[in-house]
mmCIF file of C-alpha atoms in Angstrom:
data_model
loop_
_atom_site.group_PDB
_atom_site.id
_atom_site.type_symbol
_atom_site.label_atom_id
_atom_site.label_comp_id
_atom_site.label_asym_id
_atom_site.label_seq_id
_atom_site.Cartn_x
_atom_site.Cartn_y
_atom_site.Cartn_z
ATOM 1 C CA UNK F 230 0.000 0.000 0.000
ATOM 2 C CA UNK F 231 2.929 2.343 0.660
ATOM 3 C CA UNK F 232 4.100 1.941 -2.943
ATOM 4 C CA UNK F 233 0.638 2.874 -4.219
ATOM 5 C CA UNK F 234 0.594 5.968 -1.999
ATOM 6 C CA UNK F 235 3.964 7.060 -3.380
ATOM 7 C CA UNK F 236 2.860 6.407 -6.968
ATOM 8 C CA UNK F 237 -0.375 8.411 -6.434
ATOM 9 C CA UNK F 238 1.613 11.429 -5.288
ATOM 10 C CA UNK F 239 4.018 11.248 -8.232
ATOM 11 C CA UNK F 240 1.746 12.009 -11.168
ATOM 12 C CA UNK F 241 4.719 12.123 -13.541
ATOM 13 C CA UNK F 242 5.661 8.523 -12.677
ATOM 14 C CA UNK F 243 5.396 6.347 -15.794
ATOM 15 C CA UNK F 244 6.850 3.033 -14.598
ATOM 16 C CA UNK F 245 6.938 1.271 -11.267
ATOM 17 C CA UNK F 246 9.346 -1.662 -10.928
ATOM 18 C CA UNK F 247 8.357 -3.812 -7.966
ATOM 19 C CA UNK F 248 10.136 -6.941 -9.163
ATOM 20 C CA UNK F 249 11.869 -9.238 -6.663
ATOM 21 C CA UNK F 250 10.253 -7.524 -3.666
ATOM 22 C CA UNK F 251 8.665 -10.617 -2.107
ATOM 23 C CA UNK F 252 5.172 -9.122 -2.391
ATOM 24 C CA UNK F 253 2.347 -11.598 -1.818
ATOM 25 C CA UNK F 254 -0.414 -9.080 -2.523
ATOM 26 C CA UNK F 255 -0.822 -6.465 -5.215
ATOM 27 C CA UNK F 256 -3.116 -3.817 -3.729
ATOM 28 C CA UNK F 257 -6.394 -3.216 -5.550
ATOM 29 C CA UNK F 258 -5.696 0.513 -5.352
ATOM 30 C CA UNK F 259 -3.010 0.082 -8.038
ATOM 31 C CA UNK F 260 -5.678 -0.429 -10.733
ATOM 32 C CA UNK F 261 -6.662 3.271 -11.136
ATOM 33 C CA UNK F 262 -2.969 4.098 -11.540
ATOM 34 C CA UNK F 263 -2.608 1.385 -14.179
ATOM 35 C CA UNK F 264 -5.631 2.840 -15.997
ATOM 36 C CA UNK F 265 -3.910 6.222 -15.843
ATOM 37 C CA UNK F 266 -1.029 4.655 -17.796
ATOM 38 C CA UNK F 267 1.368 3.582 -15.057
ATOM 39 C CA UNK F 268 3.360 0.530 -16.187
ATOM 40 C CA UNK F 269 3.834 -1.849 -13.275
ATOM 41 C CA UNK F 270 6.496 -4.563 -13.313
ATOM 42 C CA UNK F 271 5.984 -7.181 -10.612
ATOM 43 C CA UNK F 272 8.043 -10.115 -11.820
ATOM 44 C CA UNK F 273 9.494 -12.698 -9.416
ATOM 45 C CA UNK F 274 7.126 -12.055 -6.516
ATOM 46 C CA UNK F 275 5.259 -14.872 -4.711
ATOM 47 C CA UNK F 276 1.903 -13.223 -5.454
ATOM 48 C CA UNK F 277 -1.231 -14.798 -4.067
ATOM 49 C CA UNK F 278 -3.624 -11.902 -4.660
ATOM 50 C CA UNK F 279 -4.189 -11.654 -7.557
ATOM 51 C CA UNK F 280 -3.055 -15.193 -8.380
ATOM 52 C CA UNK F 281 0.207 -15.499 -10.292
ATOM 53 C CA UNK F 282 -1.637 -16.992 -13.287
ATOM 54 C CA UNK F 283 -3.610 -13.749 -13.620
ATOM 55 C CA UNK F 284 -0.529 -11.557 -13.284
ATOM 56 C CA UNK F 285 1.316 -13.550 -15.968
ATOM 57 C CA UNK F 286 -1.416 -12.563 -18.428
ATOM 58 C CA UNK F 287 -0.537 -8.887 -18.083
ATOM 59 C CA UNK F 288 -2.062 -5.632 -16.878
ATOM 60 C CA UNK F 289 -5.404 -6.092 -18.663
ATOM 61 C CA UNK F 290 -5.920 -9.425 -16.890
ATOM 62 C CA UNK F 291 -5.060 -7.815 -13.529
ATOM 63 C CA UNK F 292 -7.577 -5.030 -14.147
ATOM 64 C CA UNK F 293 -10.243 -7.555 -15.213
ATOM 65 C CA UNK F 294 -9.602 -9.653 -12.100
ATOM 66 C CA UNK F 295 -10.145 -6.714 -9.742
ATOM 67 C CA UNK F 296 -13.125 -5.437 -11.795
ATOM 68 C CA UNK F 297 -14.794 -8.845 -11.476
ATOM 69 C CA UNK F 298 -14.197 -8.865 -7.715
ATOM 70 C CA UNK F 299 -15.718 -5.376 -7.520
ATOM 71 C CA UNK F 300 -18.812 -6.592 -9.411
ATOM 72 C CA UNK F 301 -19.295 -9.243 -6.759
ATOM 73 C CA UNK F 302 -17.954 -12.268 -8.553
ATOM 74 C CA UNK F 303 -16.486 -14.737 -6.101
ATOM 75 C CA UNK F 304 -13.345 -16.786 -6.219
ATOM 76 C CA UNK F 305 -14.049 -20.418 -7.006
ATOM 77 C CA UNK F 306 -14.339 -22.731 -4.039
ATOM 78 C CA UNK F 307 -13.599 -25.744 -6.219
ATOM 79 C CA UNK F 308 -10.320 -27.606 -6.323
ATOM 80 C CA UNK F 309 -9.294 -30.115 -8.943
ATOM 81 C CA UNK F 310 -7.770 -33.160 -7.268
ATOM 82 C CA UNK F 311 -6.156 -35.766 -9.510
ATOM 83 C CA UNK F 312 -5.492 -39.223 -8.071
ATOM 84 C CA UNK F 313 -2.562 -40.881 -9.839
ATOM 85 C CA UNK F 314 -0.540 -44.014 -9.208
ATOM 86 C CA UNK F 315 -0.196 -47.614 -10.303
ATOM 87 C CA UNK F 316 -3.201 -49.883 -10.775
ATOM 88 C CA UNK F 317 -4.512 -51.273 -7.494
ATOM 89 C CA UNK F 318 -2.747 -48.627 -5.400
ATOM 90 C CA UNK F 319 -5.937 -47.526 -3.642
ATOM 91 C CA UNK F 320 -6.895 -44.412 -5.593
ATOM 92 C CA UNK F 321 -10.590 -45.302 -5.743
ATOM 93 C CA UNK F 322 -10.575 -46.297 -2.064
ATOM 94 C CA UNK F 323 -9.118 -42.879 -1.248
ATOM 95 C CA UNK F 324 -11.809 -41.199 -3.375
ATOM 96 C CA UNK F 325 -14.475 -43.157 -1.497
ATOM 97 C CA UNK F 326 -12.967 -42.075 1.827
ATOM 98 C CA UNK F 327 -12.991 -38.418 0.743
ATOM 99 C CA UNK F 328 -16.664 -38.841 -0.206
ATOM 100 C CA UNK F 329 -17.293 -40.434 3.219
ATOM 101 C CA UNK F 330 -18.446 -43.717 1.665
ATOM 102 C CA UNK F 331 -17.651 -47.219 2.691
ATOM 103 C CA UNK F 332 -15.253 -48.763 0.265
ATOM 104 C CA UNK F 333 -16.677 -51.826 -1.455
ATOM 105 C CA UNK F 334 -14.208 -54.668 -1.891
ATOM 106 C CA UNK F 335 -12.555 -54.156 -5.241
ATOM 107 C CA UNK F 336 -12.297 -56.930 -7.773
ATOM 108 C CA UNK F 337 -10.120 -56.857 -10.845
ATOM 109 C CA UNK F 338 -13.282 -56.311 -12.917
ATOM 110 C CA UNK F 339 -14.302 -53.412 -10.648
ATOM 111 C CA UNK F 340 -11.170 -51.339 -11.102
ATOM 112 C CA UNK F 341 -11.221 -47.910 -12.698
ATOM 113 C CA UNK F 342 -11.040 -48.022 -16.482
ATOM 114 C CA UNK F 343 -9.271 -44.928 -17.831
ATOM 115 C CA UNK F 344 -10.869 -42.249 -15.607
ATOM 116 C CA UNK F 345 -13.707 -41.664 -13.133
ATOM 117 C CA UNK F 346 -14.892 -38.144 -12.298
ATOM 118 C CA UNK F 347 -16.690 -37.159 -9.130
ATOM 119 C CA UNK F 348 -17.579 -33.917 -7.364
ATOM 120 C CA UNK F 349 -17.303 -34.166 -3.568
ATOM 121 C CA UNK F 350 -18.400 -31.406 -1.200
ATOM 122 C CA UNK F 351 -15.981 -31.280 1.721
ATOM 123 C CA UNK F 352 -17.637 -28.355 3.511
ATOM 124 C CA UNK F 353 -19.289 -25.000 2.709
ATOM 125 C CA UNK F 354 -15.970 -23.552 1.586
ATOM 126 C CA UNK F 355 -14.504 -26.381 -0.482
ATOM 127 C CA UNK F 356 -15.674 -28.740 -3.181
ATOM 128 C CA UNK F 357 -13.319 -31.243 -4.811
ATOM 129 C CA UNK F 358 -13.516 -32.190 -8.469
ATOM 130 C CA UNK F 359 -11.825 -35.573 -8.239
ATOM 131 C CA UNK F 360 -10.211 -37.149 -11.288
ATOM 132 C CA UNK F 361 -9.560 -40.785 -10.388
ATOM 133 C CA UNK F 362 -7.126 -42.105 -13.019
ATOM 134 C CA UNK F 363 -6.989 -45.774 -13.852
ATOM 135 C CA UNK F 364 -3.432 -46.800 -13.032
ATOM 136 C CA UNK F 365 -2.696 -49.171 -15.903
ATOM 137 C CA UNK F 366 0.004 -47.745 -18.165
ATOM 138 C CA UNK F 367 -1.998 -48.346 -21.354
ATOM 139 C CA UNK F 368 -4.463 -45.628 -20.226
ATOM 140 C CA UNK F 369 -1.841 -42.897 -19.900
ATOM 141 C CA UNK F 370 -2.057 -41.557 -23.469
ATOM 142 C CA UNK F 371 -5.811 -41.023 -23.108
ATOM 143 C CA UNK F 372 -5.354 -39.342 -19.715
ATOM 144 C CA UNK F 373 -2.771 -36.792 -20.881
ATOM 145 C CA UNK F 374 -5.344 -34.111 -21.873
ATOM 146 C CA UNK F 375 -6.497 -34.011 -18.230
ATOM 147 C CA UNK F 376 -2.981 -33.391 -16.912
ATOM 148 C CA UNK F 377 -2.620 -29.630 -17.110
ATOM 149 C CA UNK F 378 -2.757 -26.566 -14.952
ATOM 150 C CA UNK F 379 -1.779 -25.853 -11.363
ATOM 151 C CA UNK F 380 -3.877 -28.652 -9.892
ATOM 152 C CA UNK F 381 -3.380 -30.812 -6.824
ATOM 153 C CA UNK F 382 -2.110 -34.332 -7.567
ATOM 154 C CA UNK F 383 -2.134 -37.123 -5.002
ATOM 155 C CA UNK F 384 0.396 -39.794 -5.940
ATOM 156 C CA UNK F 385 -1.162 -42.847 -4.310
ATOM 157 C CA UNK F 386 1.324 -45.522 -3.203
ATOM 158 C CA UNK F 387 0.361 -48.683 -1.305
ATOM 159 C CA UNK F 388 2.364 -48.938 1.920
ATOM 160 C CA UNK F 389 3.072 -52.620 1.350
ATOM 161 C CA UNK F 390 4.843 -51.720 -1.895
ATOM 162 C CA UNK F 391 6.557 -48.507 -0.797
ATOM 163 C CA UNK F 392 10.149 -49.677 -0.706
ATOM 164 C CA UNK F 393 12.650 -46.890 -1.199
ATOM 165 C CA UNK F 394 13.501 -48.055 -4.721
ATOM 166 C CA UNK F 395 9.885 -48.531 -5.855
ATOM 167 C CA UNK F 396 8.795 -45.250 -4.282
ATOM 168 C CA UNK F 397 11.652 -43.319 -5.918
ATOM 169 C CA UNK F 398 10.875 -44.786 -9.362
ATOM 170 C CA UNK F 399 7.187 -43.959 -9.006
ATOM 171 C CA UNK F 400 7.767 -40.408 -7.804
ATOM 172 C CA UNK F 401 10.332 -39.826 -10.545
ATOM 173 C CA UNK F 402 7.992 -41.141 -13.269
ATOM 174 C CA UNK F 403 5.085 -38.934 -12.234
ATOM 175 C CA UNK F 404 7.258 -35.945 -11.367
ATOM 176 C CA UNK F 405 8.748 -35.950 -14.880
ATOM 177 C CA UNK F 406 5.269 -36.240 -16.386
ATOM 178 C CA UNK F 407 3.931 -33.346 -14.319
ATOM 179 C CA UNK F 408 6.966 -31.159 -15.014
ATOM 180 C CA UNK F 409 6.329 -31.600 -18.740
ATOM 181 C CA UNK F 410 2.522 -31.285 -18.720
ATOM 182 C CA UNK F 411 1.690 -29.200 -15.621
ATOM 183 C CA UNK F 412 4.807 -27.506 -14.217
ATOM 184 C CA UNK F 413 2.855 -25.558 -11.560
ATOM 185 C CA UNK F 414 1.106 -28.641 -10.200
ATOM 186 C CA UNK F 415 1.405 -29.680 -6.571
ATOM 187 C CA UNK F 416 2.381 -33.349 -6.111
ATOM 188 C CA UNK F 417 1.618 -34.963 -2.747
ATOM 189 C CA UNK F 418 2.585 -38.611 -2.091
ATOM 190 C CA UNK F 419 -0.132 -40.462 -0.144
ATOM 191 C CA UNK F 420 0.423 -43.899 1.437
ATOM 192 C CA UNK F 421 -2.546 -46.264 1.366
ATOM 193 C CA UNK F 422 -3.315 -49.761 2.588
ATOM 194 C CA UNK F 423 -1.777 -49.248 6.003
ATOM 195 C CA UNK F 424 -4.581 -51.062 7.847
#
């Protein structure tokens, strides 16, 4: 806010370089100055408000974001959660647990084929859009279009098969895939079958 106050009082200011300042928030009050023609550079800041994806799209996207908030549009309360891992790792069991359902005993015929989608309301503030990927390698090519964006990925690993070597290979395989397809994704290993 102090930077905005300084910029407001310097009407001749044409450019404001706030790069590498560790700002997490860009104040809404900067928008009128941007409309006045002030060029704002905010590269290499861990921005959360507005989200970095908005900022990367430039000043018009930043203005639109704040305009939409002013008009009363709300930030989405939905989160895309992608369950990945080998076949039989417990991805569907985890999805059932998140949906607060008892997990039916899985048979080989009852496993996920390619992809199952489900929306699960966690509470009033959060709803998960769960993408439960079938874990057989032959499905991967068909699943690739769904691997994009800064989503949350749970890498599901059965505890009885989580040796250091197996775990490292699995994490490496999916980490490389996510780096190529969704570099801003969050990957969280989750151990299953510990009962």
